[in-house]
Amino acid sequence: MTKVKAEYIWLDGQKPTAQLRSKTKILDKEVWSLSDIPDWGFDGSSTMQAEGSFSDCQLKPVFFVPDPIRGNPHILVMCEVYNSDGTAHASNTRARLREVSEKYKDEQAWFGIEQEYTLFKANGKPLGFPESGFPGPQGPYYCGVGADNIFGRALVEAHLEASIKAGLLISGINAEVMPGQWEFQVGPLEGLAVADQLWVGRWLLHRLAEDYGISVSIYPKPVLGDWNGAGAHVNFSTRSMRADGGLMAIEAACARFSQNHAEHIAVYGADNDKRLTGKHETAHISQFRFGISDRGASIRIPMATAHKKSGYLEDRRPAANMDPYQVCARLIETIAVAN
Ligand code: ADP
Ligand code: MN
Ligand code: MN
Ligand code: MN
């Protein structure tokens, strides 16, 4: 008999930053659609999602992909968390993005997310950092090649391959400015799709790193001092921004963003103030600035978009540890009210 290992993945209730959890359910027949995957449950008192006396939480499958690690016919299943009375759990940030996406679906918002992350050895130091002291200053590492500059490529390649096998819309990878720091990009896709895929992409990265004895951090400032932080730039467009003359809609959106800066920062990741210092290709957390081709701005309008007078904008403020469900919802709401 067919045995399908279905890895149910969800976000826990940790604050201020939810963490990934997962467990395996054995299904007795192959899965062709979401409706073939049953709801499930877990002990919410172990994930900061319930009191011990009333601890059952429900897992509702919302997105699944082939499991590239276990292979056919096994699957990875992204889930939303529900209370036992059938209401969305307080930690279920996807439920809200679902509502916002539906309400403003005419905007046809697309997102491309650049997920930066840092690889750590068991000794608690980033890959490429010596046992004591520091590596040479930043400069040669970004998009570098060769063992002096590049640390962890085997894992990064395995993650890229796994992501493609899973059917995620990965658009690229690159080595970042600090040794041991990397990036993968997902999209462009609509909000729910990009966020589901980013969470599954993160899960695959953590999971594959286990096999290399490496731990993955998406903390925004993994090494204090003159070392780049880790962000998750969100490239964003709506139908009107992509249409002829869309630069006007992009500038109108930026004006709107400038009036809602605090509301955005509130969902752009914990400890983002350690990263958004005004140095290391960031704008200071207390300022909002947008500019063409400006990597020191809060929002960059890419050169190609400025030339073509249509395209997308890049929100450079989100930290690597942000929740894409909350970030996408915030972006849609801020601009949708403007139109
Ligand atoms: P950077 O130059 O900032 O490093 P990247 O190449 O890493 O940029 O990422 C650019 C991202 O923008 C990609 O994820 C891509 O899918 C996304 N993107 C491209 N076009 C659009 C668009 N029209 N709307 C939203 N995102 C887009
Ligand atoms: Mn990038
Ligand atoms: Mn980057
Ligand atoms: Mn970028």
XYZ file of C-alpha atoms and ligand atoms in Angstrom:
369
model
C 0.000 0.000 0.000
C 1.179 3.517 -0.773
C 2.460 5.330 2.261
C 2.797 9.089 1.875
C 4.901 10.949 4.436
C 3.221 14.336 4.739
C 5.283 16.896 6.638
C 2.810 19.371 8.178
C 4.529 22.755 8.663
C 3.172 25.643 10.755
C 4.189 28.799 12.605
C 4.285 28.662 16.385
C 3.293 31.295 18.928
C 6.739 32.548 19.911
C 7.014 36.286 20.363
C 8.228 38.546 18.943
C 9.225 36.159 16.152
C 7.268 33.029 15.282
C 9.344 29.921 14.544
C 8.704 27.033 12.189
C 7.409 23.720 13.510
C 6.632 20.525 11.643
C 5.659 16.901 12.142
C 4.922 13.937 9.925
C 1.589 12.298 9.213
C 1.408 9.051 7.245
C -1.304 9.101 4.599
C -2.495 5.881 2.979
C -3.040 7.196 -0.513
C -1.340 9.514 -2.951
C -2.177 13.183 -2.768
C -3.452 14.983 -5.854
C -5.102 18.031 -4.355
C -5.439 19.880 -1.055
C -8.708 18.087 -0.364
C -6.763 14.783 -0.166
C -4.851 16.111 2.867
C -6.760 15.834 6.152
C -6.807 18.464 8.878
C -4.662 17.537 11.855
C -3.870 18.789 15.334
C -1.040 19.411 17.775
C -0.317 20.259 21.387
C -0.472 24.043 21.486
C 0.893 24.182 25.028
C 4.306 23.128 23.668
C 4.377 25.824 20.986
C 3.206 28.837 22.980
C -0.197 28.575 21.314
C -2.366 27.309 24.188
C -2.693 26.791 27.920
C -1.915 23.266 29.094
C -5.486 22.624 30.241
C -7.003 23.419 26.853
C -4.203 22.655 24.515
C -5.551 21.281 21.237
C -4.875 23.374 18.150
C -5.950 22.488 14.624
C -3.756 22.351 11.526
C -5.548 23.244 8.305
C -3.543 22.437 5.139
C -3.447 25.423 2.758
C -0.526 24.743 0.367
C 1.500 21.677 -0.505
C 4.505 20.782 -2.662
C 6.388 17.575 -3.462
C 8.938 16.846 -0.717
C 12.316 17.164 -2.484
C 14.179 15.499 0.417
C 12.058 12.380 0.938
C 11.151 12.246 -2.764
C 8.001 10.973 -4.480
C 5.205 10.536 -3.307
C 6.004 12.457 -0.116
C 4.868 16.037 0.432
C 5.433 19.210 2.437
C 2.214 20.790 3.693
C 1.973 24.413 4.829
C -0.827 24.849 7.386
C -2.841 27.552 9.087
C -3.463 27.167 12.839
C -7.029 27.191 14.187
C -8.526 27.063 17.664
C -10.599 24.029 18.545
C -13.767 26.148 18.122
C -12.921 26.687 14.450
C -11.766 30.306 14.658
C -8.363 31.368 13.336
C -5.711 31.248 16.083
C -4.246 34.600 17.197
C -0.872 33.516 15.758
C -2.438 32.802 12.355
C -1.200 35.818 10.397
C -2.020 34.126 7.088
C -5.744 34.349 7.802
C -5.489 38.113 7.706
C -3.462 38.196 4.474
C -6.143 35.956 2.988
C -8.806 38.559 3.797
C -6.735 41.535 2.643
C -5.766 39.811 -0.625
C -9.384 39.013 -1.372
C -10.630 42.494 -0.503
C -8.054 44.238 -2.709
C -7.640 41.588 -5.397
C -8.212 44.174 -8.159
C -4.801 45.666 -7.309
C -3.174 42.451 -8.586
C -0.276 42.948 -6.180
C 2.926 41.003 -6.885
C 5.841 40.444 -4.539
C 9.426 39.288 -5.024
C 11.203 38.651 -1.726
C 14.988 38.588 -1.258
C 15.645 36.375 1.769
C 19.064 36.994 3.308
C 20.392 34.620 5.955
C 23.571 33.732 7.819
C 25.100 30.289 8.292
C 26.546 29.430 11.702
C 28.942 26.692 12.827
C 28.434 24.695 16.010
C 30.893 27.028 17.794
C 28.395 29.859 17.412
C 30.408 31.761 14.808
C 29.305 32.483 11.255
C 30.901 30.326 8.565
C 34.083 32.030 7.401
C 34.801 33.576 10.819
C 38.001 32.283 12.480
C 38.006 30.620 15.916
C 39.073 33.927 17.445
C 39.001 37.417 16.015
C 37.433 38.362 12.712
C 37.871 37.638 9.022
C 39.193 40.312 6.662
C 36.857 43.270 6.172
C 33.857 43.163 3.865
C 34.574 43.671 0.185
C 35.507 40.418 -1.551
C 32.682 38.213 -0.284
C 29.573 39.503 -2.113
C 29.014 37.293 -5.183
C 32.562 35.996 -4.691
C 34.154 32.746 -5.772
C 36.907 30.658 -4.217
C 37.534 29.207 -0.785
C 38.920 32.479 0.607
C 35.619 34.225 -0.008
C 32.865 31.640 -0.023
C 31.595 29.575 2.910
C 28.742 27.084 2.839
C 28.164 26.777 -0.894
C 27.381 23.035 -0.755
C 24.375 23.692 1.491
C 23.268 26.683 -0.568
C 23.359 24.613 -3.779
C 21.460 21.769 -2.103
C 18.820 24.262 -1.000
C 18.498 25.734 -4.485
C 18.110 22.283 -6.014
C 15.554 21.238 -3.388
C 13.559 24.445 -3.843
C 13.343 23.940 -7.596
C 12.375 20.274 -7.144
C 9.632 21.368 -4.755
C 8.322 23.701 -7.435
C 9.066 26.931 -5.558
C 9.482 29.982 -7.794
C 13.068 30.703 -6.764
C 14.389 33.434 -9.059
C 18.047 33.354 -7.949
C 20.659 33.055 -5.210
C 23.798 35.013 -4.316
C 26.544 35.199 -1.717
C 26.141 38.305 0.433
C 28.431 41.030 1.782
C 29.372 39.360 5.096
C 31.199 36.000 5.053
C 28.735 33.125 5.580
C 25.809 35.312 4.503
C 23.647 34.362 1.528
C 20.387 35.232 -0.204
C 17.666 33.497 -2.161
C 14.839 35.240 -3.984
C 11.243 34.042 -4.363
C 8.772 35.513 -6.837
C 7.308 37.531 -8.313
C 4.028 36.045 -7.076
C 0.815 37.167 -5.408
C 0.894 37.670 -1.642
C -0.337 34.319 -0.340
C 1.759 32.392 -2.854
C 4.989 34.294 -2.231
C 4.571 34.069 1.539
C 3.704 30.348 1.549
C 6.658 29.647 -0.741
C 9.022 31.748 1.361
C 8.036 29.867 4.525
C 8.523 26.501 2.801
C 11.843 27.781 1.395
C 12.944 28.748 4.910
C 11.857 25.358 6.255
C 13.884 23.551 3.571
C 16.932 25.647 4.401
C 16.783 24.906 8.137
C 16.099 21.240 7.430
C 18.921 20.737 4.916
C 21.355 22.628 7.136
C 20.825 19.943 9.814
C 22.576 17.467 7.509
C 25.614 19.775 7.255
C 25.867 20.501 10.988
C 25.113 24.127 10.167
C 22.458 26.317 11.745
C 20.673 29.006 9.775
C 19.948 32.394 11.292
C 17.608 35.015 9.901
C 18.380 37.417 12.745
C 18.689 40.952 11.306
C 22.099 41.810 12.818
C 23.973 38.555 13.425
C 27.328 40.265 14.024
C 27.478 43.722 15.591
C 29.897 46.274 14.211
C 31.057 46.874 10.690
C 29.250 43.886 9.228
C 26.139 43.970 7.063
C 22.851 42.961 8.635
C 20.405 40.533 7.034
C 17.302 41.885 5.355
C 14.398 40.674 3.292
C 13.872 43.314 0.620
C 10.344 43.130 -0.735
C 9.924 44.031 -4.393
C 6.378 45.150 -4.926
C 4.114 46.113 -7.803
C 0.450 46.507 -8.596
C -1.341 46.346 -11.915
C -1.237 50.141 -12.230
C 2.516 50.279 -11.436
C 3.255 47.708 -14.134
C 1.078 49.440 -16.752
C 2.381 52.199 -19.077
C 3.211 55.309 -17.064
C 3.093 53.287 -13.835
C 5.900 55.380 -12.334
C 3.199 57.799 -11.240
C 1.485 55.060 -9.244
C 4.873 54.107 -7.748
C 5.506 57.692 -6.634
C 1.978 57.946 -5.227
C 2.621 54.732 -3.283
C 5.876 56.152 -1.899
C 4.026 59.246 -0.648
C 1.577 56.923 1.059
C 4.408 54.836 2.560
C 6.020 57.970 3.988
C 2.827 58.603 5.986
C 2.664 55.027 7.292
C 6.312 54.397 8.119
C 5.744 53.387 11.760
C 2.938 50.952 10.859
C 5.269 49.252 8.385
C 8.264 49.109 10.723
C 5.979 47.524 13.342
C 5.643 44.374 11.192
C 9.056 44.426 9.481
C 10.807 42.178 12.020
C 12.059 42.281 15.623
C 15.400 43.992 16.325
C 15.334 45.668 12.926
C 16.646 48.806 14.663
C 19.990 47.016 15.037
C 20.126 46.640 11.256
C 18.536 49.872 9.992
C 21.307 52.155 11.222
C 21.761 54.337 8.156
C 24.949 52.418 7.363
C 25.552 49.204 5.396
C 23.153 50.020 2.544
C 20.228 50.926 4.817
C 18.229 54.038 5.664
C 17.959 54.813 9.397
C 14.888 53.221 10.991
C 13.558 56.641 12.043
C 13.623 58.060 8.494
C 11.664 57.406 5.344
C 13.293 58.192 2.034
C 12.749 56.915 -1.482
C 15.002 57.324 -4.470
C 15.886 56.031 -7.885
C 18.612 53.406 -7.736
C 19.389 54.474 -4.134
C 20.462 51.570 -1.936
C 20.645 53.879 1.079
C 16.928 54.680 0.794
C 13.971 53.023 2.519
C 12.450 52.399 -0.895
C 14.504 52.063 -4.049
C 12.990 52.539 -7.473
C 15.110 50.292 -9.693
C 16.902 52.021 -12.572
C 15.068 49.888 -15.143
C 11.707 50.964 -13.692
C 12.698 54.653 -13.827
C 13.824 54.297 -17.463
C 10.736 52.398 -18.558
C 8.470 54.613 -16.434
C 6.715 51.496 -15.142
C 7.577 48.392 -13.137
C 8.043 47.905 -9.393
C 9.544 49.353 -6.240
C 11.885 47.739 -3.717
C 11.044 48.124 -0.020
C 14.456 47.704 1.622
C 13.200 48.041 5.202
C 11.971 44.517 6.069
C 14.404 42.483 8.186
C 15.363 38.909 7.335
C 13.217 37.625 10.228
C 9.985 39.294 9.080
C 6.749 37.367 8.637
C 5.836 37.665 4.929
C 2.120 37.186 5.709
C 2.146 40.384 7.768
C 4.436 42.316 5.428
C 2.426 41.570 2.284
C -0.845 42.464 4.029
C 0.605 45.763 5.254
C 1.911 46.725 1.787
C -1.411 45.993 0.091
C -3.416 47.885 2.706
C -1.246 50.990 2.624
C -1.447 51.461 -1.128
C -4.976 50.174 -1.668
C -6.442 52.860 0.549
C -4.613 55.442 -1.567
C -6.288 54.524 -4.842
P 18.559 43.315 -5.967
O 19.148 44.046 -7.120
O 17.883 44.237 -5.017
O 19.546 42.403 -5.293
P 17.190 40.802 -6.741
O 17.548 40.429 -8.109
O 17.839 40.070 -5.633
O 17.373 42.409 -6.588
O 15.623 40.634 -6.520
C 14.673 41.251 -7.320
C 13.323 40.615 -7.076
O 12.326 41.408 -7.699
C 13.166 39.209 -7.604
O 12.654 38.375 -6.583
C 12.100 39.365 -8.707
O 11.275 38.239 -8.778
C 11.317 40.559 -8.189
N 10.517 41.253 -9.211
C 10.779 41.438 -10.514
N 9.785 42.088 -11.134
C 8.830 42.334 -10.195
C 7.551 42.976 -10.204
N 7.026 43.520 -11.310
N 6.839 43.035 -9.051
C 7.362 42.527 -7.914
N 8.558 41.904 -7.845
C 9.300 41.810 -8.953
Mn 19.133 40.730 -4.063
Mn 20.856 41.191 -0.700
Mn 17.501 44.131 -2.932
